[in-house]
XYZ file of C-alpha atoms in Angstrom:
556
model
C 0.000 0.000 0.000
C 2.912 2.283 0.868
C 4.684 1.777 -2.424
C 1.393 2.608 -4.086
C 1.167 5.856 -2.636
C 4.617 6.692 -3.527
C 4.014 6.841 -7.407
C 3.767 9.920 -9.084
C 1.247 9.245 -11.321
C -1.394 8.532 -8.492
C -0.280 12.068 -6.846
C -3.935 13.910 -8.690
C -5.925 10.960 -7.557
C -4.987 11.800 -4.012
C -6.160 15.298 -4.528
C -8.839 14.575 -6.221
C -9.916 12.135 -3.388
C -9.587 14.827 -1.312
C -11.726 16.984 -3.556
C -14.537 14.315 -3.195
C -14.112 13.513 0.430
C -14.470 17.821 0.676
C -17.097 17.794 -1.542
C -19.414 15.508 0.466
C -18.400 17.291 3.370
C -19.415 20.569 2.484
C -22.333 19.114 0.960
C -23.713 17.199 3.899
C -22.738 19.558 7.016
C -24.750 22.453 8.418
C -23.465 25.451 8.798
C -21.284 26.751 11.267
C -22.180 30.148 13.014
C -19.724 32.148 11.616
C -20.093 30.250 8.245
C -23.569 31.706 8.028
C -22.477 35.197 9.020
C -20.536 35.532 6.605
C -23.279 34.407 4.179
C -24.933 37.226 5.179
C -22.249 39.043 4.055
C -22.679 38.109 0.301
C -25.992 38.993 0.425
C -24.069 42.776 1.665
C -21.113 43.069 -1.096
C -18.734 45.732 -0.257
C -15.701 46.347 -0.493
C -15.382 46.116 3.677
C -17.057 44.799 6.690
C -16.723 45.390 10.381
C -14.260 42.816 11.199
C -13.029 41.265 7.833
C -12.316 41.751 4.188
C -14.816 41.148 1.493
C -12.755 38.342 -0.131
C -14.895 35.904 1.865
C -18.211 37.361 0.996
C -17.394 37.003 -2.511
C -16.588 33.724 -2.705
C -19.550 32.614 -1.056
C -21.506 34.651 -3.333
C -20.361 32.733 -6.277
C -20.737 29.495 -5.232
C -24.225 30.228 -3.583
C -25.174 31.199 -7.133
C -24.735 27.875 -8.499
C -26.066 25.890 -5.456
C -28.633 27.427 -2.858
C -27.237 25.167 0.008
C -24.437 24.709 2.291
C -22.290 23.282 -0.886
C -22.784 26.857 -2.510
C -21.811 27.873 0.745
C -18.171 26.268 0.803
C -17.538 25.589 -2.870
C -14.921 28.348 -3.092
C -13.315 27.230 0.026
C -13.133 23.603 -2.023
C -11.262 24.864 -4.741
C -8.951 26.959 -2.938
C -8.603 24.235 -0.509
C -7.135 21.856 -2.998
C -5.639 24.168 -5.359
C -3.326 25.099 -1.991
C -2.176 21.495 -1.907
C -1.372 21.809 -5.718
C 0.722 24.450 -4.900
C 2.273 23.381 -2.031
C 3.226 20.633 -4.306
C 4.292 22.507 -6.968
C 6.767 24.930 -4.281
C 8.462 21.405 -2.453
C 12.040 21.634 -4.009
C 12.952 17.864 -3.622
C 9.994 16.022 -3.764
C 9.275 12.613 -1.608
C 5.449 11.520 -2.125
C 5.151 9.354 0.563
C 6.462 11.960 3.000
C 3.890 14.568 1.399
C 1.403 12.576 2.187
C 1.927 11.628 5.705
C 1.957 15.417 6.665
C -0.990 15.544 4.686
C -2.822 12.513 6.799
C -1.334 13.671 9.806
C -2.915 17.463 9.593
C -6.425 16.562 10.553
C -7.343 20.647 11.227
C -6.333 21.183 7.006
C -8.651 18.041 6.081
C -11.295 18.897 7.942
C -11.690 22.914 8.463
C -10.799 23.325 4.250
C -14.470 23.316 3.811
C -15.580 25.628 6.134
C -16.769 29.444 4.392
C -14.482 31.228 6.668
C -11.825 33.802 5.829
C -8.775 31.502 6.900
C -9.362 29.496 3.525
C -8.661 32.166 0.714
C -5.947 33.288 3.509
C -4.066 29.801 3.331
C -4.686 29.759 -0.989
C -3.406 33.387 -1.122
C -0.752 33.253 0.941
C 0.751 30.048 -0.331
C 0.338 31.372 -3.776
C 1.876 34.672 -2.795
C 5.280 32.587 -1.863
C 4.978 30.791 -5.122
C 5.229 34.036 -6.767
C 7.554 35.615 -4.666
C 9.871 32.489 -5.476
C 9.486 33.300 -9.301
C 9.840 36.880 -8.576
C 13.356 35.978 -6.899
C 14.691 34.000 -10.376
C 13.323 37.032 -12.321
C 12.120 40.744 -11.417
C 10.128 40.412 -14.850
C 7.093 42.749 -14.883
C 5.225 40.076 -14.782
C 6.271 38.886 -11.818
C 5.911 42.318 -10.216
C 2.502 42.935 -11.244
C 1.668 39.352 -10.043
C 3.603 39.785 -6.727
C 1.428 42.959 -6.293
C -2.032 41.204 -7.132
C -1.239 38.549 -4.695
C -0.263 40.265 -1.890
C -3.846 42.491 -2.674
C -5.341 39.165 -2.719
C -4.062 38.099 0.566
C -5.154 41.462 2.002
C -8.525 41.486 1.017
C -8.732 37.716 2.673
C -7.668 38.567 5.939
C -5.388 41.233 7.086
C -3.228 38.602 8.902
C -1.816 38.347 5.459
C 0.377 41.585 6.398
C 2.962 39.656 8.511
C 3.931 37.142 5.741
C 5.129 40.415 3.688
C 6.750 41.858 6.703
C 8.778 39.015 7.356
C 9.444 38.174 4.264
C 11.678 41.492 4.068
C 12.811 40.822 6.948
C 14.376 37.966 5.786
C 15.846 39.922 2.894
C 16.604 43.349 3.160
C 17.913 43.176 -0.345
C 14.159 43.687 -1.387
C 14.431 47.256 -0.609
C 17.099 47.926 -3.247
C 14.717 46.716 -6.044
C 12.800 49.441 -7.481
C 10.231 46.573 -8.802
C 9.607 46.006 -4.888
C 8.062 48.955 -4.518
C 6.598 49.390 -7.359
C 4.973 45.861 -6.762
C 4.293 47.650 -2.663
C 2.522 51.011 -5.057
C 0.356 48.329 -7.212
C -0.803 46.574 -4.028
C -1.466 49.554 -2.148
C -3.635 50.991 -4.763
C -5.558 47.637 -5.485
C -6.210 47.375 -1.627
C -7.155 51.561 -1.609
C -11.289 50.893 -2.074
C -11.318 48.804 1.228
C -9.035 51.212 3.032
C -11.062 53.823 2.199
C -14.065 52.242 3.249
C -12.453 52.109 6.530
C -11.712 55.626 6.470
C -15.539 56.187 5.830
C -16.697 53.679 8.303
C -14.535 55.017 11.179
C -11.867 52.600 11.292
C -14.240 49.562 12.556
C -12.091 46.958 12.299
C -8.773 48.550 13.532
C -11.436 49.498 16.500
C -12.402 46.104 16.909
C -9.131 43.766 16.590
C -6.682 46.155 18.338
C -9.257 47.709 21.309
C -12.128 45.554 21.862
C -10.697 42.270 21.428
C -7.950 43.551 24.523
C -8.332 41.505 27.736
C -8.555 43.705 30.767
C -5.643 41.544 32.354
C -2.981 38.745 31.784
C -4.525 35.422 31.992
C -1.747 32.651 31.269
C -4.467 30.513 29.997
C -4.263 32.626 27.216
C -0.653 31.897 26.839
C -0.917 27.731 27.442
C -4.207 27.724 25.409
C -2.616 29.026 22.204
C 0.373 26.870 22.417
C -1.476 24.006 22.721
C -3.730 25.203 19.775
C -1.267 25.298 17.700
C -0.109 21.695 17.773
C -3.448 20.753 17.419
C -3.821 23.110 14.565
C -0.670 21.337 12.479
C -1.436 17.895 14.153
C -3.597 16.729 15.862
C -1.368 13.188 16.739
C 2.000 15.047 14.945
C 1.634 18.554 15.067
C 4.367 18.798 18.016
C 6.965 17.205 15.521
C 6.088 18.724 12.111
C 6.995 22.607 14.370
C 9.897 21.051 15.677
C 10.966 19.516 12.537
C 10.338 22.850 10.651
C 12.067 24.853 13.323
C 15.520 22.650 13.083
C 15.665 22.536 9.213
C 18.207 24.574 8.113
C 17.713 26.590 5.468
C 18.667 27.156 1.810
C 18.680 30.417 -0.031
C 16.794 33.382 0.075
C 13.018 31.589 -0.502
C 13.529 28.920 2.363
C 14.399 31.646 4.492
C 11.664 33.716 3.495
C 9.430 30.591 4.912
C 11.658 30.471 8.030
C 10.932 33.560 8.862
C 7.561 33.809 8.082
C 6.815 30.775 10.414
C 8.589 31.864 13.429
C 7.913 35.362 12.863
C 3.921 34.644 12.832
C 4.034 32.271 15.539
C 6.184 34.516 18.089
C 4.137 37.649 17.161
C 0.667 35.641 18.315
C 2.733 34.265 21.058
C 3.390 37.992 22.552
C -0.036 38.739 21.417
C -1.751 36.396 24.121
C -0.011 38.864 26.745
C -2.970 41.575 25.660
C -5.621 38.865 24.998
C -6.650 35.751 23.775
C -5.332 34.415 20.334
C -7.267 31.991 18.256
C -5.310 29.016 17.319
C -6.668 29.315 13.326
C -4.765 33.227 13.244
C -1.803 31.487 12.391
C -3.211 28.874 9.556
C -1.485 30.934 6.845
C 1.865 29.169 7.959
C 0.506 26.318 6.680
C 2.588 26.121 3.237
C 6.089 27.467 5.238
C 5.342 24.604 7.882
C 4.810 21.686 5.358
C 7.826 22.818 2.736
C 10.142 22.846 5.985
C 8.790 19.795 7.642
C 9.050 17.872 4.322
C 12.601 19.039 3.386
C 13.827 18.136 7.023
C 12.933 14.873 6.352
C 13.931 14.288 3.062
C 17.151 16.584 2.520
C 18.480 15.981 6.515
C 16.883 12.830 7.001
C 14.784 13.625 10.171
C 13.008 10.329 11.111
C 9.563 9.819 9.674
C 8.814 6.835 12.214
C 6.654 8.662 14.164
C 4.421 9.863 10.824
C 4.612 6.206 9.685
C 2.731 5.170 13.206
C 0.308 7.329 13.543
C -1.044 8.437 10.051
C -3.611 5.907 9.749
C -4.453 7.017 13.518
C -4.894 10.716 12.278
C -7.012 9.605 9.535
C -9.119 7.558 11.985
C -10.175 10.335 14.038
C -10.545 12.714 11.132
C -13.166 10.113 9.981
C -14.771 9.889 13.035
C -14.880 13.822 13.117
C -16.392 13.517 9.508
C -19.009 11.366 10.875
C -19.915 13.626 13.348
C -20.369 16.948 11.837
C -22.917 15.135 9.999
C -24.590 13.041 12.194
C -25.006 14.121 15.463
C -24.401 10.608 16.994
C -23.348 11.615 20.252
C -26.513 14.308 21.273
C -25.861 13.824 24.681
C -22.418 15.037 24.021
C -22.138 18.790 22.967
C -19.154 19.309 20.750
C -19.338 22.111 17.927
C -23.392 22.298 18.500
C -23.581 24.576 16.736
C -23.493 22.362 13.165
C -26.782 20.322 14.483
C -29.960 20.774 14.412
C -30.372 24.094 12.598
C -33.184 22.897 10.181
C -35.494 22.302 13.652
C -34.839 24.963 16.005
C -34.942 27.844 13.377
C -38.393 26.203 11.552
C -39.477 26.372 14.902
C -39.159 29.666 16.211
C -40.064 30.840 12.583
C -43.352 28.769 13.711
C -43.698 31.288 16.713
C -42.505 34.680 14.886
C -45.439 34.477 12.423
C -44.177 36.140 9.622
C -42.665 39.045 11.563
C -39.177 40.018 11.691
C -36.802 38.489 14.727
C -34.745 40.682 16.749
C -31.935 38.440 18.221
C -29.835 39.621 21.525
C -26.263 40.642 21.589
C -25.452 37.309 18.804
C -24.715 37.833 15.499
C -24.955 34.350 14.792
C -28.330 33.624 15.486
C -30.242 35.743 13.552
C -27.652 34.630 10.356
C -28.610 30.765 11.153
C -32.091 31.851 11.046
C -31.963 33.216 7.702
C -30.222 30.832 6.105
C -31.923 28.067 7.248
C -35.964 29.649 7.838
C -35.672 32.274 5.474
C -37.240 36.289 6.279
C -35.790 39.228 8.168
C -33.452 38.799 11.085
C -31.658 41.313 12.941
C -29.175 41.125 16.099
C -29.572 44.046 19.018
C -26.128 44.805 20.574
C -26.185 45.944 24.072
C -23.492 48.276 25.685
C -21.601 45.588 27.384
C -21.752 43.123 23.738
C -19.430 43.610 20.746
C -20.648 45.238 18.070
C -20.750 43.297 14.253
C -21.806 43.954 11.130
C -25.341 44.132 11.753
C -24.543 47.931 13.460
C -23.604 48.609 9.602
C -26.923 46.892 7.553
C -29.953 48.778 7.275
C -32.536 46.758 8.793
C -33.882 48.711 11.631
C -35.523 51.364 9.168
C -37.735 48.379 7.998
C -39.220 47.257 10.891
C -39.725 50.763 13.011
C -43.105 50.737 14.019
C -43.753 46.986 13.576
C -44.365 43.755 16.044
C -41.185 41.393 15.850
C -40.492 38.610 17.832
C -37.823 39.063 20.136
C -35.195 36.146 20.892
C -32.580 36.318 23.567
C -30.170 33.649 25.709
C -30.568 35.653 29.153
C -33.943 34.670 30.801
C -34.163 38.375 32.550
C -34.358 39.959 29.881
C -37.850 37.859 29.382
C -38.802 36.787 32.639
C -41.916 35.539 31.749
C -42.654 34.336 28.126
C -42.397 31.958 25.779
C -39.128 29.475 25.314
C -37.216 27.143 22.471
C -35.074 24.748 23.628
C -32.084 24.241 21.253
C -28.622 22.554 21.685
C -26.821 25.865 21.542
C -29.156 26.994 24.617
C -32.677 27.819 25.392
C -34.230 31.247 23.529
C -36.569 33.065 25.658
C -39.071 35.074 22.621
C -42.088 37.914 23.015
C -43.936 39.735 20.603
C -42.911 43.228 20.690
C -44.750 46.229 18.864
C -44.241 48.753 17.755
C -40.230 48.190 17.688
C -37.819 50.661 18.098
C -34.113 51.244 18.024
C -31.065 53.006 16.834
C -27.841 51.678 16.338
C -26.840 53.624 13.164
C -27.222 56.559 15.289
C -23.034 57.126 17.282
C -21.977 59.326 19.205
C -18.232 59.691 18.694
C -16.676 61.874 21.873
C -13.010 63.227 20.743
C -11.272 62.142 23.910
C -11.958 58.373 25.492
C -10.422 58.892 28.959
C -11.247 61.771 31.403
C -10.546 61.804 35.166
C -12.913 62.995 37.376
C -13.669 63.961 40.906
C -16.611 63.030 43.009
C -19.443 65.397 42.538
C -17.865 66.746 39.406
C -20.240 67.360 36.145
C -18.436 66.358 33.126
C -19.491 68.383 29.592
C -19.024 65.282 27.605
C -18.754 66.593 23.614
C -19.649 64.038 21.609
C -20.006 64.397 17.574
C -23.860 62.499 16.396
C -23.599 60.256 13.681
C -26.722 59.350 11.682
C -26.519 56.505 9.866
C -30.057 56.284 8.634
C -31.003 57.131 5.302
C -34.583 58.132 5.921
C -36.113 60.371 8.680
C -35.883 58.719 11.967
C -39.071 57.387 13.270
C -39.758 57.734 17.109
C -42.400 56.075 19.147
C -45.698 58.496 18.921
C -45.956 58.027 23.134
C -43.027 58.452 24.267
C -39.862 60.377 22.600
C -35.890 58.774 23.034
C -33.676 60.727 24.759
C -30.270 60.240 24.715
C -29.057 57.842 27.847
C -25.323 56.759 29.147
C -24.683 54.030 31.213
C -21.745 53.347 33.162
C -20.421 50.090 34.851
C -17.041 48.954 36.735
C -15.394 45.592 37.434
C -17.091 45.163 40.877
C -20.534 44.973 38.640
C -22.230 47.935 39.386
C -24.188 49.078 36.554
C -26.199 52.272 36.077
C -28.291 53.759 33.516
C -29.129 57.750 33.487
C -31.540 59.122 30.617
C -30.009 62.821 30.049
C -32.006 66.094 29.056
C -31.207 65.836 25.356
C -34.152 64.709 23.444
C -32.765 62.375 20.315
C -34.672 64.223 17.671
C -32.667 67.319 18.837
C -29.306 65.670 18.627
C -30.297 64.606 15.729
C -30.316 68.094 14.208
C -26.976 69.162 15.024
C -23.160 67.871 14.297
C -22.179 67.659 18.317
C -24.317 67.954 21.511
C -22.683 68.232 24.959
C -24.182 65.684 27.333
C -23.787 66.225 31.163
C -21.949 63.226 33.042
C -22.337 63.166 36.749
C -19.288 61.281 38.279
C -20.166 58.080 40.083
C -20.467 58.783 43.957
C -17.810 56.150 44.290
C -14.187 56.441 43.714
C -13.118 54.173 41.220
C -12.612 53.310 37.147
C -15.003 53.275 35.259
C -16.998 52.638 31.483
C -19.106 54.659 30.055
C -20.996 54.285 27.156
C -24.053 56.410 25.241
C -26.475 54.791 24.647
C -30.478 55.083 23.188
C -34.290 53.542 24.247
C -34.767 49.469 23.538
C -37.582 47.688 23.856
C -39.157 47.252 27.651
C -37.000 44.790 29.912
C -33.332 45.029 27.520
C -30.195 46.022 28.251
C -29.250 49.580 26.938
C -27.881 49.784 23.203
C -24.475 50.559 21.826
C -24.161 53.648 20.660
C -20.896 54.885 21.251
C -17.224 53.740 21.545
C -15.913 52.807 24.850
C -15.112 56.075 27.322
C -13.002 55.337 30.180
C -13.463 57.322 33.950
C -11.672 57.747 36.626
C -13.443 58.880 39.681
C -10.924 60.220 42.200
């Protein structure tokens, strides 16, 4: 069986097994949550969203043109996903099959997640292909090569802006790069193919530099955050091998100005996440665009030094084991007692059912941005998710979907029973939904208010005249309840829990006639640091909205 695998001619029937064995996947798997966010998404094309690039949304648009399922879903993420293996192939120097393919067998994570719509898959494609480039680019500063250099660095930009490190480090590794007047003019081609989404940051505020560099921040060290990544990461490359595949790629000496390109890449991106867990937790997949520089390293350790493949020899049909029992199970759900990854069962019945209970109105999901994209996908109609003050914002503080159901009943769905202490329920394996009918509905989250200083220090008993500029993000008038009219609110919290709301003076319809409004701030009675946060009227028994960036006080 080994020697059959070590032929070159059956090299395209292993990928296109894998292709298959994808295919059915993809086919046969619900969605993930964030896979059906960012389905949403392509229903939105921009050229920017709150906390990605657009490449994803676009390649989920395709596909979901040609099949209205969770295949059309993923079937960009297919392609790419085996056209990175073909490359990876294609970029090995000295070639050994049978060692290819026991890093192959042995990286369950890269068999199994190269389905899944998420940004991390046109991140591995364009990043491997970006090295296959810049290796041409090396033998040849054609113009060609420039102008393809440029396009897929662009490319690896608009997938995720991880991408950024690989071309960091790459020049790192060779400073030579900056005497090449093709460099930058490949650096000017990128920078002006990547200009629409950069500007529609400038227009947007910023949202995702807000979001990955601020709001993502832990409030303190944790070394969980530290122990947790490392051990993601060798279950990342692994699960059984992942451990010796690093180590392996870590010892192999390098040879010219490419393999050191990958050297650096890999340690580089791995020791930058690694100092990045010191300000917050790191999610193992942020480094997945290693994945080329790890298996072109790990293969020529063993095949040009001769590191032992014993250890992939044992364990590959292991690895492929429990990838096929994880295949099993993000189909079938044969272990319900079991909740691992809920998230990709039982869609079809939970969403049917509280689409059952909505009756035709829209459903106004709690602080999730997943929810209300499941619900979409899989019952159809309008869906929206509410962010409170103390909840991350997401793309749904972008969409306008409020404007279309001011004035209306919608069913509200939340996770936290308070909010709706005494009405209806759906059980689910994610968690139970607590639901009401609520009408007419009202809220405002295109409307910020952006103060020009975050942190203030106060004394007890001090007023502060908080200036804020007012944002309306509306395109049409802004309706207000006919009973009652918003006024603008701010709530403030600190780490012992306290938590209090105060509804100011400034009626929102007046706000919402000028640039900036000052808004009086009375300083907590207790001496301490605080949050603060403006927010505007939500439905009866909810948490306040989000409607402005994070102020910081300090109450002496």
């Amino acid at each position: 069986m080994i020697r059959f695998f070590t032929k070159n001619q059956y090299k395209y029937g292993i990928f296109a097994l894998w292709a298959i064995l994808a295919i059915l996947q993809a086919s046969f798997t619900e969605l993930m949550d964030d896979e059906a966010y960012y389905w949403v998404y392509s229903g939105h094309l921009d050229w920017g969203y709150f906390d990605h690039p657009p490449m994803i949304a676009l390649l989920i648009k395709m596909g979901y043109a040609l099949f209205h399922n969770e295949l059309g879903v993923r079937l960009g993420m297919v392609v790419l996903n085996v056209l990175t293996l073909i490359l990876v192939d294609k970029l090995i120097p000295q070639k050994n099959n049978l060692v290819f393919y026991l890093i192959l067998a042995g990286m369950g994570a890269m068999q199994l997640g190269g389905i899944l719509a998420v940004p991390d898959i046109p991140l591995i494609f364009f990043a491997t292909l970006y090295f296959y480039i810049y290796r041409n680019f090396l033998e040849s500063q054609s113009w060609k090569n420039t102008l393809l250099l440029a396009l897929s660095m662009a490319l690896m930009f608009y997938s995720k802006y991880h991408g950024v490190l690989l071309v960091f480090f790459t020049v790192l590794s060779n400073l030579h790069l900056l005497k090449l007047y093709r460099f930058y003019i490949a650096v000017l081609v990128t920078s002006l193919l990547f200009f629409p989404h950069l500007y529609w940051q400038y227009t947007h505020g910023f949202p995702s530099l807000q979001y990955h560099l601020v709001e993502r921040n832990a409030s303190s060290y944790d070394i969980s955050f530290t122990l947790d990544y490392l051990a993601g990461q060798v279950l990342l490359f692994g699960p059984l091998v992942g451990w010796l595949l690093l180590y392996y790629a870590f010892r192999t000496p390098v040879q010219g100005s490419f393999e050191r390109a990958l050297k650096f890449s890999l340690v580089g991106v791995l020791a930058f996440f690694l100092f990045s867990t010191f300000k917050g937790r790191v999610e193992a997949n942020w480094t997945v665009m290693v994945f080329a520089p790890l298996v072109i390293l790990a293969h020529q350790g063993m095949v040009r030094q001769g590191f032992s493949v014993k250890v992939l020899r044992k364990t590959w049909w292991v690895s492929l084991l429990l990838v096929l029992v994880v295949r099993v199970y993000m189909v079938w759900d044969f272990v319900p007692g079991v909740e691992i990854r809920p998230e990709i069962h039982h869609n079809k019945t939970w969403t049917a059912a509280l689409s059952q209970k909505a009756g035709g109105r829209p459903v106004v999901f709690v602080n999730s941005y997943q929810a209300p994209s499941k619900y979409m996908f899989y019952a159809g109609g309008v869906s929206y998710s509410l962010n409170s003050a103390w909840a991350r914002r997401s793309q749904y503080n972008y969409w306008h979907t409020e404007e279309t159901m001011w004035g209306k009943g919608v069913l509200l769905a939340t996770g936290y029973r308070p909010h709706i202490p005494d009405q209806d329920s759906l059980l689910r394996t994610q968690g139970t939904i607590y639901c009401r009918i609520d009408s007419p509905y009202y809220s405002y989250q295109l409307i910020q208010f952006m103060p020009a200083v975050n942190e203030y220090t106060l004394r007890r008993g001090d007023t502060l005249q908080l200036k804020v500029g007012v944002q309306n993000g509306y395109n049409v008038p802004v309706q207000t309840s006919a009973g009652a009219a918003p006024f603008v609110e701010y709530v403030y919290w600190n780490d012992e829990g306290a938590r209090n709301v105060v509804r100011s003076a400034l009626p929102l319809a007046v706000a919402l006639r000028q640039d900036s409004v000052e808004i009086p701030i009375a300083a907590p009675a207790t001496p301490g640091n605080y949050n603060l946060k403006l927010t505007l009227p939500v439905p009866a028994g909810l948490d306040p909205s989000n409607n402005s960036p994070l102020i910081r006080l300090k109450v002496e």
